[in-house]
């Protein structure tokens, strides 16, 4: 929770001034209670008497051992897409039966690792991968899903049916022969159990019709596969994509509503197509962590150019690549001057050697001076997880705050860390 006391922003009842003094800036701050609330909301509302349901946190949005522990504590499953994410989950003591392993190009080593760790579910992407997986030997059963490209694509406010047939993810729903062959390959290994299909249609989705189209498309596709193979497919994984609030223009479908919509639509297709679906999964990432995270910076210099006033901060595209990569919009405040009038329109830029290193192209602020603290909101998803060491800027620390207390969950990268893996001499 955020509040203003003595002109200063508090998150989780901790003063941002104190956080900056204690941990330095730039700093990723997560409101732990808000992450927990979002997880509990999904868990409470993605339930149905018709289906077994699983909420699978997409860890690519934000992962460190503390986050994996939080996911475990709240009883969610977790989606990983690499040996690295799998490793972090394992190190945090995450229950491997609750892992859903994704990825369009998993290496054989990664597949072997997933098997060795005892991952509960593997989502196959293509035929060659099915063959590699079926060739391994197993000590315990693994559930397998196949990622389907349903030809429904959502781009924030728009969605398009019959779009993007050339996606690198999954198998096109019309390629039923390949799909049938993948199922046979998987089933040729007794330890593998082919459970059904997966689809993910995009990220930051606001439009209910996009989810309706996804589910209807998957319903008729599953029916076709039942007819073609004479077998049943009890599980359906609908992926993630639920939106978060970045600026006041964003109005995501509330979690209870989107969960009810998904469940209702799945009940509908189950009846309409006589599918016998028994298990539904969703994979929210952004919607669980985005709003809980903010990045706190210190203002350095300011600069006036013919058409702009720049406010420079001590981080930038290295801790948040999203503005440069996706033209993502954000809101900001000066946390030490929360009640001051916003008298200027400025451009907030970072310290990287790149013209595109702009965090917010245009925003209103009080007249910023060196040493002010500036916060950018809603950086909790795909911020830390996509951070780089460009210009050898150190990856910021991550702190969780809750009930007036803070906990350093990832320490700041140090200069020593920057050369930690440098080895050997020149030739
Ligand atoms: N499941 C699958 C199979 C996915 O590919 C993704 C995201 C998710 C779940 C989670 O989606 P979410 O609920 O977070 O929207 N870097 C981009 C987002 C890339 C999303 C990739 N896949 C960004 O910063 O906007």
Short mmCIF file of C-alpha atoms and ligand atoms in Angstrom, two decimals:
data_model
loop_
_atom_site.label_atom_id
_atom_site.label_comp_id
_atom_site.label_asym_id
_atom_site.label_seq_id
_atom_site.Cartn_x
_atom_site.Cartn_y
_atom_site.Cartn_z
CA UNK A 1 0.00 0.00 0.00
CA UNK A 2 1.19 3.50 -0.83
CA UNK A 3 0.56 6.58 1.29
CA UNK A 4 2.01 10.05 1.70
CA UNK A 5 3.26 11.22 5.10
CA UNK A 6 5.28 14.42 5.65
CA UNK A 7 5.34 15.05 1.89
CA UNK A 8 7.11 11.68 1.46
CA UNK A 9 5.92 8.49 -0.21
CA UNK A 10 5.62 5.40 1.97
CA UNK A 11 5.24 1.91 0.52
CA UNK A 12 4.12 -0.89 2.82
CA UNK A 13 4.43 1.69 5.61
CA UNK A 14 8.14 2.16 4.93
CA UNK A 15 9.49 5.59 3.98
CA UNK A 16 11.05 5.70 0.52
CA UNK A 17 13.55 8.20 1.95
CA UNK A 18 14.71 5.58 4.43
CA UNK A 19 14.82 2.88 1.78
CA UNK A 20 17.06 5.05 -0.39
CA UNK A 21 19.31 5.83 2.58
CA UNK A 22 19.55 2.20 3.67
CA UNK A 23 19.86 0.40 0.32
CA UNK A 24 20.91 3.11 -2.15
CA UNK A 25 19.40 3.80 -5.56
CA UNK A 26 18.37 2.69 -8.12
CA UNK A 27 16.29 0.28 -6.09
CA UNK A 28 13.52 -2.13 -7.02
CA UNK A 29 10.91 -1.94 -4.26
CA UNK A 30 8.19 -4.59 -4.04
CA UNK A 31 5.10 -4.23 -1.88
CA UNK A 32 5.00 -7.83 -0.70
CA UNK A 33 1.42 -7.59 0.59
CA UNK A 34 0.21 -6.52 -2.87
CA UNK A 35 1.91 -9.50 -4.56
CA UNK A 36 0.31 -11.75 -1.96
CA UNK A 37 -3.09 -10.17 -2.47
CA UNK A 38 -2.92 -10.66 -6.25
CA UNK A 39 -1.90 -14.29 -5.83
CA UNK A 40 -4.69 -14.89 -3.32
CA UNK A 41 -7.20 -13.15 -5.63
CA UNK A 42 -6.31 -15.46 -8.51
CA UNK A 43 -6.42 -18.49 -6.20
CA UNK A 44 -9.78 -17.45 -4.74
CA UNK A 45 -11.47 -16.68 -8.05
CA UNK A 46 -10.02 -19.19 -10.46
CA UNK A 47 -12.10 -22.00 -8.96
CA UNK A 48 -14.97 -24.04 -10.26
CA UNK A 49 -17.04 -27.05 -9.30
CA UNK A 50 -16.68 -28.30 -12.89
CA UNK A 51 -12.88 -28.32 -13.04
CA UNK A 52 -9.73 -28.79 -11.06
CA UNK A 53 -7.94 -25.44 -11.42
CA UNK A 54 -4.32 -24.32 -11.15
CA UNK A 55 -2.92 -20.81 -11.08
CA UNK A 56 0.58 -21.01 -12.49
CA UNK A 57 2.77 -17.96 -11.83
CA UNK A 58 4.80 -17.07 -14.95
CA UNK A 59 8.17 -16.53 -13.32
CA UNK A 60 9.68 -14.74 -16.32
CA UNK A 61 7.88 -11.61 -15.06
CA UNK A 62 9.97 -11.52 -11.89
CA UNK A 63 11.99 -14.26 -10.26
CA UNK A 64 14.43 -14.55 -7.40
CA UNK A 65 14.47 -17.10 -4.60
CA UNK A 66 12.34 -14.87 -2.34
CA UNK A 67 9.68 -14.63 -5.04
CA UNK A 68 9.70 -18.39 -5.58
CA UNK A 69 9.25 -18.84 -1.82
CA UNK A 70 6.28 -16.46 -1.88
CA UNK A 71 4.70 -18.37 -4.77
CA UNK A 72 5.18 -21.60 -2.85
CA UNK A 73 3.73 -20.11 0.34
CA UNK A 74 0.57 -19.07 -1.50
CA UNK A 75 0.10 -22.41 -3.18
CA UNK A 76 0.49 -21.40 -6.81
CA UNK A 77 2.21 -23.48 -9.46
CA UNK A 78 5.12 -21.92 -11.35
CA UNK A 79 5.94 -21.62 -15.04
CA UNK A 80 9.65 -21.72 -15.93
CA UNK A 81 11.15 -21.44 -19.41
CA UNK A 82 14.80 -22.30 -18.93
CA UNK A 83 17.24 -24.32 -16.92
CA UNK A 84 18.08 -21.09 -15.09
CA UNK A 85 14.52 -20.41 -13.96
CA UNK A 86 14.16 -24.07 -13.01
CA UNK A 87 17.35 -23.85 -10.96
CA UNK A 88 16.17 -20.77 -9.05
CA UNK A 89 12.85 -22.48 -8.28
CA UNK A 90 14.67 -25.58 -7.02
CA UNK A 91 17.07 -23.52 -4.90
CA UNK A 92 14.07 -21.86 -3.25
CA UNK A 93 12.70 -25.27 -2.31
CA UNK A 94 9.80 -25.02 -4.74
CA UNK A 95 7.77 -28.21 -5.14
CA UNK A 96 8.91 -29.56 -8.50
CA UNK A 97 5.60 -31.33 -9.07
CA UNK A 98 4.11 -27.82 -9.31
CA UNK A 99 6.48 -26.73 -12.07
CA UNK A 100 5.23 -26.18 -15.62
CA UNK A 101 8.22 -26.14 -17.97
CA UNK A 102 7.77 -24.06 -21.14
CA UNK A 103 9.99 -22.95 -24.00
CA UNK A 104 10.20 -23.21 -27.77
CA UNK A 105 13.79 -24.38 -27.84
CA UNK A 106 14.55 -26.30 -24.69
CA UNK A 107 17.91 -28.00 -24.95
CA UNK A 108 18.24 -31.71 -24.32
CA UNK A 109 20.20 -30.78 -21.20
CA UNK A 110 17.29 -28.66 -20.00
CA UNK A 111 14.83 -31.48 -20.67
CA UNK A 112 17.09 -33.88 -18.78
CA UNK A 113 17.36 -31.39 -15.94
CA UNK A 114 13.56 -31.05 -15.75
CA UNK A 115 13.25 -34.84 -15.63
CA UNK A 116 16.00 -35.17 -13.01
CA UNK A 117 14.40 -32.45 -10.86
CA UNK A 118 11.01 -34.15 -11.19
CA UNK A 119 9.14 -31.29 -12.91
CA UNK A 120 5.41 -32.05 -12.88
CA UNK A 121 4.45 -30.76 -16.31
CA UNK A 122 6.33 -30.12 -19.53
CA UNK A 123 4.76 -28.06 -22.28
CA UNK A 124 6.04 -29.36 -25.59
CA UNK A 125 6.48 -26.85 -28.40
CA UNK A 126 7.33 -28.93 -31.47
CA UNK A 127 7.80 -32.39 -32.93
CA UNK A 128 11.58 -32.66 -32.52
CA UNK A 129 11.23 -31.76 -28.86
CA UNK A 130 8.58 -34.47 -28.41
CA UNK A 131 11.04 -37.01 -29.84
CA UNK A 132 13.87 -35.82 -27.56
CA UNK A 133 11.63 -36.01 -24.52
CA UNK A 134 10.19 -39.42 -25.38
CA UNK A 135 13.74 -40.79 -25.75
CA UNK A 136 14.59 -40.00 -22.11
CA UNK A 137 13.94 -42.38 -19.26
CA UNK A 138 11.97 -41.40 -16.22
CA UNK A 139 11.59 -42.40 -12.63
CA UNK A 140 8.26 -40.70 -12.22
CA UNK A 141 5.33 -39.71 -14.37
CA UNK A 142 5.37 -36.40 -16.19
CA UNK A 143 2.31 -34.65 -17.54
CA UNK A 144 2.73 -33.27 -21.04
CA UNK A 145 0.85 -30.47 -22.74
CA UNK A 146 1.33 -29.26 -26.29
CA UNK A 147 1.47 -25.57 -27.09
CA UNK A 148 -0.95 -24.69 -29.86
CA UNK A 149 -0.92 -21.53 -31.92
CA UNK A 150 -4.66 -20.83 -31.97
CA UNK A 151 -4.32 -18.02 -34.52
CA UNK A 152 -5.75 -15.55 -32.02
CA UNK A 153 -3.42 -12.76 -31.08
CA UNK A 154 -3.95 -9.98 -28.58
CA UNK A 155 -1.98 -6.76 -28.63
CA UNK A 156 -3.04 -4.81 -25.58
CA UNK A 157 -6.21 -3.04 -26.71
CA UNK A 158 -6.69 -4.98 -29.92
CA UNK A 159 -7.00 -8.59 -30.76
CA UNK A 160 -6.96 -10.29 -34.10
CA UNK A 161 -8.36 -13.67 -35.02
CA UNK A 162 -6.44 -15.68 -37.64
CA UNK A 163 -3.31 -13.67 -36.95
CA UNK A 164 0.33 -14.53 -36.78
CA UNK A 165 0.41 -17.96 -38.44
CA UNK A 166 4.20 -17.72 -38.42
CA UNK A 167 4.62 -17.49 -34.66
CA UNK A 168 7.73 -19.20 -33.36
CA UNK A 169 5.65 -20.68 -30.54
CA UNK A 170 3.70 -23.90 -30.71
CA UNK A 171 2.03 -25.74 -33.54
CA UNK A 172 -0.60 -24.13 -35.69
CA UNK A 173 -4.02 -25.52 -34.79
CA UNK A 174 -4.69 -26.51 -38.39
CA UNK A 175 -1.58 -28.74 -38.49
CA UNK A 176 -3.52 -31.67 -37.06
CA UNK A 177 -1.29 -34.36 -38.58
CA UNK A 178 1.78 -33.04 -36.78
CA UNK A 179 -0.23 -32.70 -33.59
CA UNK A 180 -1.43 -36.26 -33.85
CA UNK A 181 2.10 -37.48 -34.45
CA UNK A 182 3.40 -35.53 -31.41
CA UNK A 183 0.74 -37.13 -29.21
CA UNK A 184 1.73 -40.60 -30.46
CA UNK A 185 5.40 -39.89 -29.83
CA UNK A 186 4.70 -38.73 -26.27
CA UNK A 187 2.45 -41.67 -25.54
CA UNK A 188 5.10 -44.09 -26.80
CA UNK A 189 6.92 -43.48 -23.50
CA UNK A 190 4.93 -44.96 -20.64
CA UNK A 191 6.14 -42.40 -18.12
CA UNK A 192 4.71 -39.54 -20.17
CA UNK A 193 1.05 -38.72 -19.97
CA UNK A 194 -0.37 -36.50 -22.70
CA UNK A 195 -2.90 -34.33 -20.90
CA UNK A 196 -3.97 -31.73 -23.43
CA UNK A 197 -3.23 -28.34 -24.91
CA UNK A 198 -1.85 -24.93 -24.07
CA UNK A 199 -2.36 -21.55 -25.70
CA UNK A 200 -1.10 -18.07 -24.84
CA UNK A 201 -2.40 -15.21 -26.96
CA UNK A 202 -0.43 -12.20 -25.78
CA UNK A 203 0.32 -9.91 -22.88
CA UNK A 204 -1.29 -6.84 -21.26
CA UNK A 205 -4.72 -7.84 -22.64
CA UNK A 206 -7.68 -5.60 -21.83
CA UNK A 207 -10.31 -7.04 -24.14
CA UNK A 208 -12.64 -9.75 -22.82
CA UNK A 209 -13.38 -10.78 -26.39
CA UNK A 210 -9.76 -11.84 -26.89
CA UNK A 211 -10.13 -14.45 -24.13
CA UNK A 212 -13.55 -15.48 -25.43
CA UNK A 213 -12.09 -15.98 -28.91
CA UNK A 214 -9.15 -17.95 -27.51
CA UNK A 215 -11.41 -20.33 -25.58
CA UNK A 216 -13.92 -20.79 -28.40
CA UNK A 217 -11.09 -21.50 -30.84
CA UNK A 218 -9.47 -23.98 -28.47
CA UNK A 219 -12.86 -25.63 -27.86
CA UNK A 220 -13.53 -26.34 -31.51
CA UNK A 221 -9.91 -27.39 -32.00
CA UNK A 222 -10.01 -29.87 -29.09
CA UNK A 223 -13.27 -31.27 -30.45
CA UNK A 224 -11.60 -31.81 -33.81
CA UNK A 225 -8.68 -33.60 -32.14
CA UNK A 226 -11.05 -35.80 -30.11
CA UNK A 227 -12.78 -36.79 -33.35
CA UNK A 228 -9.49 -37.39 -35.13
CA UNK A 229 -7.79 -39.40 -32.39
CA UNK A 230 -10.67 -40.96 -30.48
CA UNK A 231 -9.02 -40.00 -27.20
CA UNK A 232 -9.71 -37.40 -24.53
CA UNK A 233 -7.72 -34.34 -23.49
CA UNK A 234 -8.57 -33.55 -19.88
CA UNK A 235 -6.36 -30.44 -19.39
CA UNK A 236 -6.45 -26.99 -20.96
CA UNK A 237 -3.91 -24.30 -20.15
CA UNK A 238 -4.98 -20.82 -21.25
CA UNK A 239 -1.66 -19.04 -20.68
CA UNK A 240 -1.30 -15.57 -19.17
CA UNK A 241 -1.68 -12.07 -20.49
CA UNK A 242 -3.82 -10.36 -17.85
CA UNK A 243 -3.20 -6.64 -17.81
CA UNK A 244 -1.79 -4.31 -15.15
CA UNK A 245 -2.25 -0.59 -14.53
CA UNK A 246 0.74 1.39 -15.79
CA UNK A 247 -0.92 4.79 -16.26
CA UNK A 248 -4.40 6.11 -15.59
CA UNK A 249 -5.42 5.16 -19.13
CA UNK A 250 -5.16 1.46 -18.23
CA UNK A 251 -8.29 -0.32 -16.98
CA UNK A 252 -7.60 -4.05 -16.75
CA UNK A 253 -10.43 -6.55 -16.34
CA UNK A 254 -10.55 -7.11 -12.56
CA UNK A 255 -9.12 -10.48 -11.46
CA UNK A 256 -12.46 -11.83 -10.19
CA UNK A 257 -14.16 -10.90 -13.48
CA UNK A 258 -11.52 -12.32 -15.77
CA UNK A 259 -11.37 -15.57 -13.78
CA UNK A 260 -15.17 -15.92 -13.88
CA UNK A 261 -15.15 -15.22 -17.60
CA UNK A 262 -12.53 -17.88 -18.28
CA UNK A 263 -14.29 -20.49 -16.15
CA UNK A 264 -17.71 -19.72 -17.67
CA UNK A 265 -16.38 -19.86 -21.21
CA UNK A 266 -14.66 -23.16 -20.51
CA UNK A 267 -17.86 -24.61 -19.05
CA UNK A 268 -19.62 -23.41 -22.17
CA UNK A 269 -17.24 -25.10 -24.63
CA UNK A 270 -17.14 -28.20 -22.46
CA UNK A 271 -20.88 -28.57 -22.89
CA UNK A 272 -21.13 -27.34 -26.46
CA UNK A 273 -18.41 -29.64 -27.79
CA UNK A 274 -18.73 -32.42 -25.21
CA UNK A 275 -15.02 -32.11 -24.37
CA UNK A 276 -14.80 -33.70 -20.91
CA UNK A 277 -12.27 -31.09 -19.79
CA UNK A 278 -11.31 -31.72 -16.17
CA UNK A 279 -8.42 -29.41 -15.45
CA UNK A 280 -7.90 -25.72 -16.27
CA UNK A 281 -4.70 -23.75 -15.86
CA UNK A 282 -3.82 -20.08 -16.24
CA UNK A 283 -0.37 -18.49 -16.17
CA UNK A 284 -0.51 -14.91 -14.91
CA UNK A 285 2.86 -13.18 -14.62
CA UNK A 286 2.60 -9.43 -15.06
CA UNK A 287 -0.76 -9.07 -13.32
CA UNK A 288 0.69 -10.55 -10.12
CA UNK A 289 3.87 -8.49 -9.79
CA UNK A 290 3.75 -5.42 -12.05
CA UNK A 291 1.83 -3.02 -9.80
CA UNK A 292 3.57 -4.24 -6.65
CA UNK A 293 6.96 -3.11 -8.00
CA UNK A 294 8.38 0.39 -8.32
CA UNK A 295 11.85 1.66 -9.09
CA UNK A 296 13.35 4.37 -6.91
CA UNK A 297 16.05 6.59 -8.44
CA UNK A 298 18.05 9.63 -7.41
CA UNK A 299 17.89 12.68 -9.64
CA UNK A 300 21.28 13.78 -10.96
CA UNK A 301 21.57 16.64 -13.42
CA UNK A 302 18.85 18.34 -15.40
CA UNK A 303 19.28 19.78 -18.89
CA UNK A 304 17.27 22.16 -21.01
CA UNK A 305 17.35 21.64 -24.79
CA UNK A 306 15.39 23.67 -27.39
CA UNK A 307 12.28 21.54 -27.01
CA UNK A 308 12.68 19.65 -23.75
CA UNK A 309 13.74 19.63 -20.19
CA UNK A 310 15.52 16.45 -19.19
CA UNK A 311 15.64 15.06 -15.68
CA UNK A 312 18.43 12.49 -15.48
CA UNK A 313 18.25 9.58 -13.03
CA UNK A 314 20.92 7.17 -11.81
CA UNK A 315 19.54 4.15 -13.73
CA UNK A 316 17.65 3.80 -17.00
CA UNK A 317 17.25 1.27 -19.77
CA UNK A 318 19.59 -1.10 -17.95
CA UNK A 319 17.03 -1.57 -15.16
CA UNK A 320 13.92 -1.00 -17.31
CA UNK A 321 14.21 -1.81 -21.00
CA UNK A 322 10.44 -1.66 -21.60
CA UNK A 323 10.14 2.00 -22.68
CA UNK A 324 12.94 1.56 -25.24
CA UNK A 325 11.78 -1.86 -26.39
CA UNK A 326 8.00 -1.46 -26.43
CA UNK A 327 7.40 2.28 -26.02
CA UNK A 328 5.86 1.31 -22.69
CA UNK A 329 4.32 4.20 -20.73
CA UNK A 330 4.88 4.82 -17.01
CA UNK A 331 3.99 7.32 -14.30
CA UNK A 332 6.45 8.92 -11.91
CA UNK A 333 6.64 11.11 -8.80
CA UNK A 334 9.29 12.81 -6.73
CA UNK A 335 8.94 10.77 -3.55
CA UNK A 336 10.42 13.42 -1.25
CA UNK A 337 8.04 16.08 -2.57
CA UNK A 338 4.76 14.28 -3.01
CA UNK A 339 2.53 17.27 -2.19
CA UNK A 340 4.50 19.84 -4.22
CA UNK A 341 2.74 21.21 -7.25
CA UNK A 342 3.73 19.62 -10.55
CA UNK A 343 4.87 22.71 -12.38
CA UNK A 344 6.98 21.29 -15.20
CA UNK A 345 6.66 18.86 -18.07
CA UNK A 346 9.89 16.90 -18.32
CA UNK A 347 11.53 13.97 -20.01
CA UNK A 348 13.00 11.41 -17.60
CA UNK A 349 16.14 9.87 -19.04
CA UNK A 350 18.71 7.46 -17.72
CA UNK A 351 22.50 7.47 -17.70
CA UNK A 352 23.16 4.91 -20.45
CA UNK A 353 25.07 5.82 -23.60
CA UNK A 354 22.09 5.49 -25.87
CA UNK A 355 19.66 8.18 -27.07
CA UNK A 356 16.80 5.74 -26.60
CA UNK A 357 17.54 5.56 -22.89
CA UNK A 358 14.40 7.42 -21.91
CA UNK A 359 12.18 6.13 -19.11
CA UNK A 360 9.29 8.56 -19.58
CA UNK A 361 9.08 10.80 -22.63
CA UNK A 362 6.74 13.34 -21.05
CA UNK A 363 5.52 13.67 -17.50
CA UNK A 364 4.65 16.42 -15.06
CA UNK A 365 6.80 16.88 -11.97
CA UNK A 366 7.63 19.53 -9.40
CA UNK A 367 10.82 21.32 -10.47
CA UNK A 368 13.34 18.53 -9.85
CA UNK A 369 16.75 19.24 -8.35
CA UNK A 370 19.83 17.11 -7.82
CA UNK A 371 19.33 14.70 -4.95
CA UNK A 372 15.55 14.44 -5.27
CA UNK A 373 14.21 10.92 -5.30
CA UNK A 374 12.16 9.86 -8.27
CA UNK A 375 9.95 6.81 -8.40
CA UNK A 376 8.65 5.05 -11.50
CA UNK A 377 5.58 2.94 -10.73
CA UNK A 378 4.50 -0.47 -12.02
CA UNK A 379 7.97 -1.73 -12.83
CA UNK A 380 7.46 -5.04 -11.02
CA UNK A 381 7.08 -7.17 -14.15
CA UNK A 382 9.79 -7.55 -16.78
CA UNK A 383 11.94 -4.87 -15.10
CA UNK A 384 14.44 -6.72 -12.91
CA UNK A 385 13.95 -9.85 -15.01
CA UNK A 386 15.05 -8.02 -18.18
CA UNK A 387 17.78 -5.91 -16.57
CA UNK A 388 21.19 -5.77 -18.23
CA UNK A 389 24.67 -4.66 -17.29
CA UNK A 390 24.88 -2.26 -20.20
CA UNK A 391 27.63 0.30 -19.62
CA UNK A 392 28.58 -1.88 -16.64
CA UNK A 393 25.85 -0.32 -14.56
CA UNK A 394 25.26 -2.59 -11.60
CA UNK A 395 21.89 -4.36 -11.47
CA UNK A 396 19.95 -2.66 -8.64
CA UNK A 397 19.07 -4.35 -5.37
CA UNK A 398 15.57 -5.70 -4.77
CA UNK A 399 13.77 -5.08 -1.48
CA UNK A 400 10.43 -6.37 -0.27
CA UNK A 401 8.49 -4.09 2.07
CA UNK A 402 5.55 -5.01 4.27
CA UNK A 403 3.99 -3.73 7.51
CA UNK A 404 6.68 -1.13 8.14
CA UNK A 405 9.57 -3.52 7.56
CA UNK A 406 11.92 -4.09 4.65
CA UNK A 407 13.92 -7.10 3.55
CA UNK A 408 16.79 -7.07 1.07
CA UNK A 409 15.97 -10.05 -1.16
CA UNK A 410 18.58 -9.45 -3.88
CA UNK A 411 21.68 -7.43 -3.10
CA UNK A 412 22.93 -4.81 -5.52
CA UNK A 413 25.45 -6.02 -8.06
CA UNK A 414 28.90 -4.75 -7.07
CA UNK A 415 31.85 -3.70 -9.23
CA UNK A 416 33.55 -6.92 -8.11
CA UNK A 417 30.53 -8.88 -9.38
CA UNK A 418 31.03 -7.27 -12.77
CA UNK A 419 34.31 -9.10 -13.28
CA UNK A 420 33.53 -12.12 -11.14
CA UNK A 421 33.26 -14.42 -14.14
CA UNK A 422 36.14 -12.93 -16.13
CA UNK A 423 38.74 -15.64 -16.47
CA UNK A 424 41.97 -16.41 -18.25
CA UNK A 425 44.48 -14.10 -19.82
CA UNK A 426 44.68 -12.69 -23.33
CA UNK A 427 46.40 -14.79 -26.00
N1 LIG B 1 2.60 -18.00 -20.33
C1 LIG B 1 3.32 -17.96 -21.45
C2 LIG B 1 3.43 -19.18 -22.27
C3 LIG B 1 3.96 -16.78 -21.85
O1 LIG B 1 4.66 -16.76 -22.98
C4 LIG B 1 3.86 -15.63 -21.04
C5 LIG B 1 4.55 -14.39 -21.40
C6 LIG B 1 3.10 -15.71 -19.86
C7 LIG B 1 2.48 -16.90 -19.53
C8 LIG B 1 2.94 -14.55 -18.91
O2 LIG B 1 2.31 -13.48 -19.51
P1 LIG B 1 1.83 -12.22 -18.64
O3 LIG B 1 0.72 -12.70 -17.74
O4 LIG B 1 2.99 -11.74 -17.85
O5 LIG B 1 1.38 -11.24 -19.64
N2 LIG B 1 8.66 -8.78 -21.92
C9 LIG B 1 7.31 -8.42 -22.31
C10 LIG B 1 6.31 -9.50 -21.98
C11 LIG B 1 6.65 -10.83 -22.62
C12 LIG B 1 5.69 -11.89 -22.25
C13 LIG B 1 6.13 -13.20 -22.76
N3 LIG B 1 5.32 -14.28 -22.39
C14 LIG B 1 6.95 -7.12 -21.61
O6 LIG B 1 7.76 -6.61 -20.86
O7 LIG B 1 5.87 -6.58 -21.84
#
